[in-house]
Amino acid sequence: MKSKTHFLQDLNLNSILEPADPQDKNYCATKVVGTIGPACQAVDKQVAMLEAGMSAARFDLTWGPIEYHRRSLDNLQTAMKKTRRLCAIMLDTLGREVMIRRPFRIEADGWPNQAGQEISVAMGQTLTLTTRDVECSDTVLPVTYTKFAGMMEPGDTLYVGRYLVSGADSASLYLEVVEVVDEHDVVCVAKNEALLDGLLTVFHVERSSDELLNLQNDLPLLSEYDKECIISLAQDYEIDFISLSYTRSVDDVVEARAFLDAVGLANTKIMAKLESRQSLLNFKGILNEADGIIISRGNLGLDCLPEKMALVQKTLIQSCNLVGKPVLITRVVDTMAVSPRPTRAEATDVANAVLDGVDGILLGQETLRGFFPIESVQTLVSIARQAEKVFDHHYHFDHLLDTAYEVEEGYGMPGGSPEDASPGSSQGDLSELDPEGAAAGGGRRAPRRIPSNESFSSLSLAIKAMTRFGPSSYGNLQGMSKNDSSGKLYHGSPYISKLESISSSAVRAADKVGASLIVVYTHTGRTAQLVAKYRPPMPILTLVVPRLVSDTLKWKLEGRHNARQCLLTRGLLPMLATPQPHGDAVLGEAISAASRLGIVGPNNHVVAVQRIHEDFCVKIVSVDSCGAGIKRAINLDVTEHGCLTTVSASGAAEAVDNHEHDHDLGHMVTTTSELDEEAAARVVAELKANGRL
């Protein structure tokens, strides 16, 4: 499978150096996630961060009592009400973290503090890491994992550092194992000098450069504290995402999904956090089951060679883009914990991540304990906004569409899918297609199983197995093979083909008419995410109409949850809409809201996508001269296979092209509002010339 490249369309340095347009502040496609801690727990700080562009708040269960996180969540609810902005809630688990056991005290605000217990280490100094119940000192560091010594071998490298360490900290210590004394003690020598402070964690660096030789700890995926916090907090707050720390394989995602379903959190999405070499080797299976990916660049950078990290990041981001799942990166503006301005390298790093296609950026210690949490959010938004201006949307669109067609052709049938990857397999094996079998049989190709240790950069297998969007990450590929009207299961899902076709058609139409906005009606966010997958340059206003549902015991309002879960997908602007007697009224309300935000103006074009029963509808509307209404409509018809027809007032259709298409698998009706004749003709001509839409 070909990789996607990006290149600048405008090499005029004078235009690049021009100050940013003040109107650009109305929209930033890239999402920013802030970690809530002592530096930003107060309501006024969270209000400022929301106004600066924070779209999701992360609550890290690794450090801090549950009462502290509960108070932080209460403050976030207040901040959302004050700003009238949605903010997603993400819980980050402790998981398999190994820490140095040291005493701490609880401050007046409820946050644990280990100040005054700094440990100074000189280069060449000998230290002992032990599982014995002893006090921490300058030469003895007690660890929390009882089988720690059994994992070590002489020559291994250990990293001891402050949790959420930054480049501005001196609390980073590299140790080389000299001797494993017994089942408790490991003698090490310091490879650098450091001043250890705060919550200290231990990371065992992989001893091999090209395979997995380290013995992994057998700590549970979710600690008892993780489970207690998730269950307790879910009773009072809607948890949108779980950040699954130290995800190693598809089994971890399946286990987490089963736990969340069991405690009534079936709608909570799972963001798999990649932190080790093992997660990369099992990446295809993880991506198949998880709802999104977090590239934890701190730990991942320890377990991979430095010269490989840029390639690893680009490969992971591109694979997530191809299947339309959100991907976040961490550790971007470390120095802003103590400085109001990032370094040149950090600013370039953020811009390159945006050009690579990342959905969002996660701030850790910058907002948790840094001096400039608000400035950190503002800086990320400003850099991302400028990088988005030069993102090659057309090349990205063509690349994804070509990939979609390659996948369909590979199956020998529109919307086909390979044999399901087993969610219970820890290896995350995926099916490969055998070209010889296809040639001989003339039908569906025979699957070939591949081992999990095949290079994680081989993405074609993953794409073929993951062209699906299910309401739950636990539902495997069969979950999208159900026809909603008949309830039958069958090989080859025209529903998936419809979603891909309608999403790409909407983006193409928006580009050709120069639309200022795409509006997507959605209940689950799936269609909106597929539209966002094609990275249109204009905002995607995601309309969610709340509805009352009953579980036979009580009524509850659904919709806010789904709207907030769109806040991690690049380009989506979720909005809760008031129920109206018909869809046009909701669309008019959405356009009015977008006009007030400065996103659309008088006579701008807007593309809307909605589902009516089993059909999908694309509307291309023009805003009136006052900027608050919609002009009258003409009709176009788009079939599932992309045949565009115009519909006259009498209902007779005239085909735009001469190709005959099979309508047995359903069709999509597209109606467009009044465009000027030139714009309407341009849509028809461009879609016809494209040959795909």
mmCIF file with all atom_site columns, C-alpha atoms in Angstrom, residues 183-351:
data_model
loop_
_atom_site.group_PDB
_atom_site.id
_atom_site.type_symbol
_atom_site.label_atom_id
_atom_site.label_alt_id
_atom_site.label_comp_id
_atom_site.label_asym_id
_atom_site.label_entity_id
_atom_site.label_seq_id
_atom_site.pdbx_PDB_ins_code
_atom_site.Cartn_x
_atom_site.Cartn_y
_atom_site.Cartn_z
_atom_site.occupancy
_atom_site.B_iso_or_equiv
_atom_site.pdbx_formal_charge
_atom_site.auth_seq_id
_atom_site.auth_comp_id
_atom_site.auth_asym_id
_atom_site.auth_atom_id
_atom_site.pdbx_PDB_model_num
ATOM 1   C CA . GLU A 1 183 ? 14.638  -12.428 43.882 1.00 0.00 ? 183 GLU A CA 1
ATOM 2   C CA . HIS A 1 184 ? 14.438  -9.044  45.561 1.00 0.00 ? 184 HIS A CA 1
ATOM 3   C CA . ASP A 1 185 ? 17.491  -6.892  44.743 1.00 0.00 ? 185 ASP A CA 1
ATOM 4   C CA . VAL A 1 186 ? 18.831  -5.520  41.459 1.00 0.00 ? 186 VAL A CA 1
ATOM 5   C CA . VAL A 1 187 ? 22.111  -3.576  41.524 1.00 0.00 ? 187 VAL A CA 1
ATOM 6   C CA . CYS A 1 188 ? 22.456  -0.810  38.927 1.00 0.00 ? 188 CYS A CA 1
ATOM 7   C CA . VAL A 1 189 ? 24.868  1.936   37.979 1.00 0.00 ? 189 VAL A CA 1
ATOM 8   C CA . ALA A 1 190 ? 23.699  5.434   37.010 1.00 0.00 ? 190 ALA A CA 1
ATOM 9   C CA . LYS A 1 191 ? 24.518  6.466   33.430 1.00 0.00 ? 191 LYS A CA 1
ATOM 10  C CA . ASN A 1 192 ? 23.770  10.151  34.062 1.00 0.00 ? 192 ASN A CA 1
ATOM 11  C CA . GLU A 1 193 ? 23.250  12.537  36.948 1.00 0.00 ? 193 GLU A CA 1
ATOM 12  C CA . ALA A 1 194 ? 19.722  13.443  37.966 1.00 0.00 ? 194 ALA A CA 1
ATOM 13  C CA . LEU A 1 195 ? 17.630  15.046  40.687 1.00 0.00 ? 195 LEU A CA 1
ATOM 14  C CA . LEU A 1 196 ? 14.673  12.738  41.253 1.00 0.00 ? 196 LEU A CA 1
ATOM 15  C CA . ASP A 1 197 ? 11.518  14.400  42.530 1.00 0.00 ? 197 ASP A CA 1
ATOM 16  C CA . GLY A 1 198 ? 7.771   13.777  42.629 1.00 0.00 ? 198 GLY A CA 1
ATOM 17  C CA . LEU A 1 199 ? 6.044   10.512  41.692 1.00 0.00 ? 199 LEU A CA 1
ATOM 18  C CA . LEU A 1 200 ? 8.763   8.270   40.234 1.00 0.00 ? 200 LEU A CA 1
ATOM 19  C CA . THR A 1 201 ? 8.060   5.521   37.693 1.00 0.00 ? 201 THR A CA 1
ATOM 20  C CA . VAL A 1 202 ? 10.284  2.737   36.347 1.00 0.00 ? 202 VAL A CA 1
ATOM 21  C CA . PHE A 1 203 ? 10.396  1.649   32.698 1.00 0.00 ? 203 PHE A CA 1
ATOM 22  C CA . HIS A 1 204 ? 12.243  -1.456  31.508 1.00 0.00 ? 204 HIS A CA 1
ATOM 23  C CA . VAL A 1 205 ? 13.723  -0.627  28.092 1.00 0.00 ? 205 VAL A CA 1
ATOM 24  C CA . GLU A 1 206 ? 13.536  -3.438  25.523 1.00 0.00 ? 206 GLU A CA 1
ATOM 25  C CA . ARG A 1 207 ? 16.961  -5.079  25.300 1.00 0.00 ? 207 ARG A CA 1
ATOM 26  C CA . SER A 1 208 ? 16.615  -6.043  21.616 1.00 0.00 ? 208 SER A CA 1
ATOM 27  C CA . SER A 1 209 ? 16.598  -3.528  18.781 1.00 0.00 ? 209 SER A CA 1
ATOM 28  C CA . ASP A 1 210 ? 14.446  -5.554  16.368 1.00 0.00 ? 210 ASP A CA 1
ATOM 29  C CA . GLU A 1 211 ? 12.347  -8.030  18.374 1.00 0.00 ? 211 GLU A CA 1
ATOM 30  C CA . LEU A 1 212 ? 10.737  -8.608  21.763 1.00 0.00 ? 212 LEU A CA 1
ATOM 31  C CA . LEU A 1 213 ? 13.011  -10.322 24.322 1.00 0.00 ? 213 LEU A CA 1
ATOM 32  C CA . ASN A 1 214 ? 12.063  -8.670  27.615 1.00 0.00 ? 214 ASN A CA 1
ATOM 33  C CA . LEU A 1 215 ? 9.905   -10.576 30.057 1.00 0.00 ? 215 LEU A CA 1
ATOM 34  C CA . GLN A 1 216 ? 6.763   -8.459  30.549 1.00 0.00 ? 216 GLN A CA 1
ATOM 35  C CA . ASN A 1 217 ? 5.260   -7.826  33.962 1.00 0.00 ? 217 ASN A CA 1
ATOM 36  C CA . ASP A 1 218 ? 2.001   -9.622  34.765 1.00 0.00 ? 218 ASP A CA 1
ATOM 37  C CA . LEU A 1 219 ? 0.266   -6.667  36.383 1.00 0.00 ? 219 LEU A CA 1
ATOM 38  C CA . PRO A 1 220 ? -3.450  -6.437  35.548 1.00 0.00 ? 220 PRO A CA 1
ATOM 39  C CA . LEU A 1 221 ? -4.649  -4.218  32.729 1.00 0.00 ? 221 LEU A CA 1
ATOM 40  C CA . LEU A 1 222 ? -6.982  -2.403  35.125 1.00 0.00 ? 222 LEU A CA 1
ATOM 41  C CA . SER A 1 223 ? -5.912  -2.091  38.753 1.00 0.00 ? 223 SER A CA 1
ATOM 42  C CA . GLU A 1 224 ? -8.475  -2.389  41.526 1.00 0.00 ? 224 GLU A CA 1
ATOM 43  C CA . TYR A 1 225 ? -8.167  1.364   41.999 1.00 0.00 ? 225 TYR A CA 1
ATOM 44  C CA . ASP A 1 226 ? -8.902  1.892   38.295 1.00 0.00 ? 226 ASP A CA 1
ATOM 45  C CA . LYS A 1 227 ? -12.052 -0.215  38.526 1.00 0.00 ? 227 LYS A CA 1
ATOM 46  C CA . GLU A 1 228 ? -13.196 1.488   41.720 1.00 0.00 ? 228 GLU A CA 1
ATOM 47  C CA . CYS A 1 229 ? -12.753 4.965   40.236 1.00 0.00 ? 229 CYS A CA 1
ATOM 48  C CA . ILE A 1 230 ? -14.424 4.116   36.919 1.00 0.00 ? 230 ILE A CA 1
ATOM 49  C CA . ILE A 1 231 ? -17.466 2.576   38.610 1.00 0.00 ? 231 ILE A CA 1
ATOM 50  C CA . SER A 1 232 ? -17.782 5.352   41.174 1.00 0.00 ? 232 SER A CA 1
ATOM 51  C CA . LEU A 1 233 ? -17.298 8.293   38.810 1.00 0.00 ? 233 LEU A CA 1
ATOM 52  C CA . ALA A 1 234 ? -19.596 6.796   36.161 1.00 0.00 ? 234 ALA A CA 1
ATOM 53  C CA . GLN A 1 235 ? -22.497 6.999   38.609 1.00 0.00 ? 235 GLN A CA 1
ATOM 54  C CA . ASP A 1 236 ? -22.363 10.786  38.628 1.00 0.00 ? 236 ASP A CA 1
ATOM 55  C CA . TYR A 1 237 ? -20.683 11.706  35.337 1.00 0.00 ? 237 TYR A CA 1
ATOM 56  C CA . GLU A 1 238 ? -20.886 10.580  31.731 1.00 0.00 ? 238 GLU A CA 1
ATOM 57  C CA . ILE A 1 239 ? -17.485 9.100   30.899 1.00 0.00 ? 239 ILE A CA 1
ATOM 58  C CA . ASP A 1 240 ? -16.835 9.551   27.195 1.00 0.00 ? 240 ASP A CA 1
ATOM 59  C CA . PHE A 1 241 ? -13.435 7.874   26.832 1.00 0.00 ? 241 PHE A CA 1
ATOM 60  C CA . ILE A 1 242 ? -11.161 5.502   28.702 1.00 0.00 ? 242 ILE A CA 1
ATOM 61  C CA . SER A 1 243 ? -7.464  5.908   27.955 1.00 0.00 ? 243 SER A CA 1
ATOM 62  C CA . LEU A 1 244 ? -6.178  2.354   28.295 1.00 0.00 ? 244 LEU A CA 1
ATOM 63  C CA . SER A 1 245 ? -2.607  2.612   29.579 1.00 0.00 ? 245 SER A CA 1
ATOM 64  C CA . TYR A 1 246 ? -0.009  0.050   28.523 1.00 0.00 ? 246 TYR A CA 1
ATOM 65  C CA . THR A 1 247 ? -2.186  -1.627  25.917 1.00 0.00 ? 247 THR A CA 1
ATOM 66  C CA . ARG A 1 248 ? -0.197  -4.613  24.651 1.00 0.00 ? 248 ARG A CA 1
ATOM 67  C CA . SER A 1 249 ? -2.556  -6.559  22.404 1.00 0.00 ? 249 SER A CA 1
ATOM 68  C CA . VAL A 1 250 ? -6.093  -6.888  21.137 1.00 0.00 ? 250 VAL A CA 1
ATOM 69  C CA . ASP A 1 251 ? -6.873  -9.017  24.209 1.00 0.00 ? 251 ASP A CA 1
ATOM 70  C CA . ASP A 1 252 ? -6.428  -5.954  26.397 1.00 0.00 ? 252 ASP A CA 1
ATOM 71  C CA . VAL A 1 253 ? -8.985  -3.970  24.425 1.00 0.00 ? 253 VAL A CA 1
ATOM 72  C CA . VAL A 1 254 ? -11.453 -6.851  24.507 1.00 0.00 ? 254 VAL A CA 1
ATOM 73  C CA . GLU A 1 255 ? -10.970 -7.227  28.271 1.00 0.00 ? 255 GLU A CA 1
ATOM 74  C CA . ALA A 1 256 ? -11.542 -3.522  28.855 1.00 0.00 ? 256 ALA A CA 1
ATOM 75  C CA . ARG A 1 257 ? -14.611 -3.559  26.610 1.00 0.00 ? 257 ARG A CA 1
ATOM 76  C CA . ALA A 1 258 ? -16.086 -6.470  28.561 1.00 0.00 ? 258 ALA A CA 1
ATOM 77  C CA . PHE A 1 259 ? -15.514 -4.658  31.856 1.00 0.00 ? 259 PHE A CA 1
ATOM 78  C CA . LEU A 1 260 ? -17.076 -1.413  30.639 1.00 0.00 ? 260 LEU A CA 1
ATOM 79  C CA . ASP A 1 261 ? -20.094 -3.263  29.247 1.00 0.00 ? 261 ASP A CA 1
ATOM 80  C CA . ALA A 1 262 ? -20.528 -5.093  32.548 1.00 0.00 ? 262 ALA A CA 1
ATOM 81  C CA . VAL A 1 263 ? -20.626 -1.874  34.585 1.00 0.00 ? 263 VAL A CA 1
ATOM 82  C CA . GLY A 1 264 ? -23.081 -0.097  32.280 1.00 0.00 ? 264 GLY A CA 1
ATOM 83  C CA . LEU A 1 265 ? -20.576 1.860   30.185 1.00 0.00 ? 265 LEU A CA 1
ATOM 84  C CA . ALA A 1 266 ? -21.275 0.254   26.819 1.00 0.00 ? 266 ALA A CA 1
ATOM 85  C CA . ASN A 1 267 ? -21.241 3.665   25.121 1.00 0.00 ? 267 ASN A CA 1
ATOM 86  C CA . THR A 1 268 ? -17.869 4.684   26.552 1.00 0.00 ? 268 THR A CA 1
ATOM 87  C CA . LYS A 1 269 ? -15.161 4.526   23.895 1.00 0.00 ? 269 LYS A CA 1
ATOM 88  C CA . ILE A 1 270 ? -11.708 3.052   24.359 1.00 0.00 ? 270 ILE A CA 1
ATOM 89  C CA . MET A 1 271 ? -8.553  4.900   23.353 1.00 0.00 ? 271 MET A CA 1
ATOM 90  C CA . ALA A 1 272 ? -5.715  2.367   23.290 1.00 0.00 ? 272 ALA A CA 1
ATOM 91  C CA . LYS A 1 273 ? -2.486  3.875   24.579 1.00 0.00 ? 273 LYS A CA 1
ATOM 92  C CA . LEU A 1 274 ? 0.623   2.593   22.802 1.00 0.00 ? 274 LEU A CA 1
ATOM 93  C CA . GLU A 1 275 ? 3.582   2.693   25.195 1.00 0.00 ? 275 GLU A CA 1
ATOM 94  C CA . SER A 1 276 ? 5.829   -0.249  24.337 1.00 0.00 ? 276 SER A CA 1
ATOM 95  C CA . ARG A 1 277 ? 7.387   -2.225  21.489 1.00 0.00 ? 277 ARG A CA 1
ATOM 96  C CA . GLN A 1 278 ? 4.908   -5.033  22.129 1.00 0.00 ? 278 GLN A CA 1
ATOM 97  C CA . SER A 1 279 ? 1.980   -2.746  21.326 1.00 0.00 ? 279 SER A CA 1
ATOM 98  C CA . LEU A 1 280 ? 3.576   -1.918  17.974 1.00 0.00 ? 280 LEU A CA 1
ATOM 99  C CA . LEU A 1 281 ? 4.041   -5.572  17.070 1.00 0.00 ? 281 LEU A CA 1
ATOM 100 C CA . ASN A 1 282 ? 0.344   -6.165  17.816 1.00 0.00 ? 282 ASN A CA 1
ATOM 101 C CA . PHE A 1 283 ? -0.802  -2.842  16.417 1.00 0.00 ? 283 PHE A CA 1
ATOM 102 C CA . LYS A 1 284 ? -3.068  -4.176  13.669 1.00 0.00 ? 284 LYS A CA 1
ATOM 103 C CA . GLY A 1 285 ? -5.225  -6.098  16.110 1.00 0.00 ? 285 GLY A CA 1
ATOM 104 C CA . ILE A 1 286 ? -5.320  -3.225  18.599 1.00 0.00 ? 286 ILE A CA 1
ATOM 105 C CA . LEU A 1 287 ? -6.425  -0.752  15.945 1.00 0.00 ? 287 LEU A CA 1
ATOM 106 C CA . ASN A 1 288 ? -9.113  -3.160  14.805 1.00 0.00 ? 288 ASN A CA 1
ATOM 107 C CA . GLU A 1 289 ? -10.770 -3.326  18.230 1.00 0.00 ? 289 GLU A CA 1
ATOM 108 C CA . ALA A 1 290 ? -10.058 0.069   19.801 1.00 0.00 ? 290 ALA A CA 1
ATOM 109 C CA . ASP A 1 291 ? -12.079 3.199   19.055 1.00 0.00 ? 291 ASP A CA 1
ATOM 110 C CA . GLY A 1 292 ? -8.956  5.321   18.787 1.00 0.00 ? 292 GLY A CA 1
ATOM 111 C CA . ILE A 1 293 ? -5.212  5.405   19.421 1.00 0.00 ? 293 ILE A CA 1
ATOM 112 C CA . ILE A 1 294 ? -3.008  7.478   21.728 1.00 0.00 ? 294 ILE A CA 1
ATOM 113 C CA . ILE A 1 295 ? 0.676   7.474   20.782 1.00 0.00 ? 295 ILE A CA 1
ATOM 114 C CA . SER A 1 296 ? 2.398   7.823   24.143 1.00 0.00 ? 296 SER A CA 1
ATOM 115 C CA . ARG A 1 297 ? 5.632   9.196   22.780 1.00 0.00 ? 297 ARG A CA 1
ATOM 116 C CA . GLY A 1 298 ? 7.381   9.374   26.164 1.00 0.00 ? 298 GLY A CA 1
ATOM 117 C CA . ASN A 1 299 ? 7.515   5.648   26.941 1.00 0.00 ? 299 ASN A CA 1
ATOM 118 C CA . LEU A 1 300 ? 7.378   4.629   23.289 1.00 0.00 ? 300 LEU A CA 1
ATOM 119 C CA . GLY A 1 301 ? 10.447  6.752   22.654 1.00 0.00 ? 301 GLY A CA 1
ATOM 120 C CA . LEU A 1 302 ? 12.293  4.771   25.324 1.00 0.00 ? 302 LEU A CA 1
ATOM 121 C CA . ASP A 1 303 ? 11.386  1.406   23.795 1.00 0.00 ? 303 ASP A CA 1
ATOM 122 C CA . CYS A 1 304 ? 12.231  2.348   20.174 1.00 0.00 ? 304 CYS A CA 1
ATOM 123 C CA . LEU A 1 305 ? 15.450  3.521   18.618 1.00 0.00 ? 305 LEU A CA 1
ATOM 124 C CA . PRO A 1 306 ? 15.546  7.345   18.397 1.00 0.00 ? 306 PRO A CA 1
ATOM 125 C CA . GLU A 1 307 ? 16.156  7.264   14.646 1.00 0.00 ? 307 GLU A CA 1
ATOM 126 C CA . LYS A 1 308 ? 12.987  5.203   14.166 1.00 0.00 ? 308 LYS A CA 1
ATOM 127 C CA . MET A 1 309 ? 10.549  7.281   16.210 1.00 0.00 ? 309 MET A CA 1
ATOM 128 C CA . ALA A 1 310 ? 9.596   9.736   13.458 1.00 0.00 ? 310 ALA A CA 1
ATOM 129 C CA . LEU A 1 311 ? 8.824   6.858   11.080 1.00 0.00 ? 311 LEU A CA 1
ATOM 130 C CA . VAL A 1 312 ? 6.877   5.012   13.762 1.00 0.00 ? 312 VAL A CA 1
ATOM 131 C CA . GLN A 1 313 ? 4.761   8.086   14.466 1.00 0.00 ? 313 GLN A CA 1
ATOM 132 C CA . LYS A 1 314 ? 4.007   8.763   10.805 1.00 0.00 ? 314 LYS A CA 1
ATOM 133 C CA . THR A 1 315 ? 3.103   5.131   10.149 1.00 0.00 ? 315 THR A CA 1
ATOM 134 C CA . LEU A 1 316 ? 0.754   4.926   13.133 1.00 0.00 ? 316 LEU A CA 1
ATOM 135 C CA . ILE A 1 317 ? -0.960  8.200   12.241 1.00 0.00 ? 317 ILE A CA 1
ATOM 136 C CA . GLN A 1 318 ? -1.429  7.225   8.614  1.00 0.00 ? 318 GLN A CA 1
ATOM 137 C CA . SER A 1 319 ? -2.908  3.833   9.474  1.00 0.00 ? 319 SER A CA 1
ATOM 138 C CA . CYS A 1 320 ? -5.433  5.482   11.810 1.00 0.00 ? 320 CYS A CA 1
ATOM 139 C CA . ASN A 1 321 ? -6.318  7.973   9.075  1.00 0.00 ? 321 ASN A CA 1
ATOM 140 C CA . LEU A 1 322 ? -6.943  5.180   6.601  1.00 0.00 ? 322 LEU A CA 1
ATOM 141 C CA . VAL A 1 323 ? -9.514  3.485   8.829  1.00 0.00 ? 323 VAL A CA 1
ATOM 142 C CA . GLY A 1 324 ? -11.030 6.743   10.055 1.00 0.00 ? 324 GLY A CA 1
ATOM 143 C CA . LYS A 1 325 ? -10.223 6.417   13.757 1.00 0.00 ? 325 LYS A CA 1
ATOM 144 C CA . PRO A 1 326 ? -8.952  9.304   15.901 1.00 0.00 ? 326 PRO A CA 1
ATOM 145 C CA . VAL A 1 327 ? -5.262  9.342   16.817 1.00 0.00 ? 327 VAL A CA 1
ATOM 146 C CA . LEU A 1 328 ? -3.642  11.564  19.456 1.00 0.00 ? 328 LEU A CA 1
ATOM 147 C CA . ILE A 1 329 ? -0.002  12.218  20.289 1.00 0.00 ? 329 ILE A CA 1
ATOM 148 C CA . THR A 1 330 ? 1.609   13.261  23.580 1.00 0.00 ? 330 THR A CA 1
ATOM 149 C CA . ARG A 1 331 ? 4.740   15.144  24.707 1.00 0.00 ? 331 ARG A CA 1
ATOM 150 C CA . VAL A 1 332 ? 4.728   18.123  22.357 1.00 0.00 ? 332 VAL A CA 1
ATOM 151 C CA . VAL A 1 333 ? 5.489   21.366  24.234 1.00 0.00 ? 333 VAL A CA 1
ATOM 152 C CA . ASP A 1 334 ? 7.334   20.100  27.306 1.00 0.00 ? 334 ASP A CA 1
ATOM 153 C CA . THR A 1 335 ? 9.189   23.327  28.007 1.00 0.00 ? 335 THR A CA 1
ATOM 154 C CA . MET A 1 336 ? 5.930   25.253  28.343 1.00 0.00 ? 336 MET A CA 1
ATOM 155 C CA . ALA A 1 337 ? 5.647   23.766  31.825 1.00 0.00 ? 337 ALA A CA 1
ATOM 156 C CA . VAL A 1 338 ? 8.078   26.501  32.849 1.00 0.00 ? 338 VAL A CA 1
ATOM 157 C CA . SER A 1 339 ? 8.145   28.816  29.825 1.00 0.00 ? 339 SER A CA 1
ATOM 158 C CA . PRO A 1 340 ? 5.354   30.837  28.132 1.00 0.00 ? 340 PRO A CA 1
ATOM 159 C CA . ARG A 1 341 ? 6.751   30.075  24.688 1.00 0.00 ? 341 ARG A CA 1
ATOM 160 C CA . PRO A 1 342 ? 7.704   26.738  23.069 1.00 0.00 ? 342 PRO A CA 1
ATOM 161 C CA . THR A 1 343 ? 11.068  26.023  21.537 1.00 0.00 ? 343 THR A CA 1
ATOM 162 C CA . ARG A 1 344 ? 11.526  26.065  17.787 1.00 0.00 ? 344 ARG A CA 1
ATOM 163 C CA . ALA A 1 345 ? 11.794  22.269  17.754 1.00 0.00 ? 345 ALA A CA 1
ATOM 164 C CA . GLU A 1 346 ? 8.531   21.908  19.682 1.00 0.00 ? 346 GLU A CA 1
ATOM 165 C CA . ALA A 1 347 ? 6.627   24.288  17.399 1.00 0.00 ? 347 ALA A CA 1
ATOM 166 C CA . THR A 1 348 ? 7.909   22.421  14.348 1.00 0.00 ? 348 THR A CA 1
ATOM 167 C CA . ASP A 1 349 ? 6.986   19.099  15.946 1.00 0.00 ? 349 ASP A CA 1
ATOM 168 C CA . VAL A 1 350 ? 3.371   20.215  16.450 1.00 0.00 ? 350 VAL A CA 1
ATOM 169 C CA . ALA A 1 351 ? 3.054   21.512  12.886 1.00 0.00 ? 351 ALA A CA 1
#
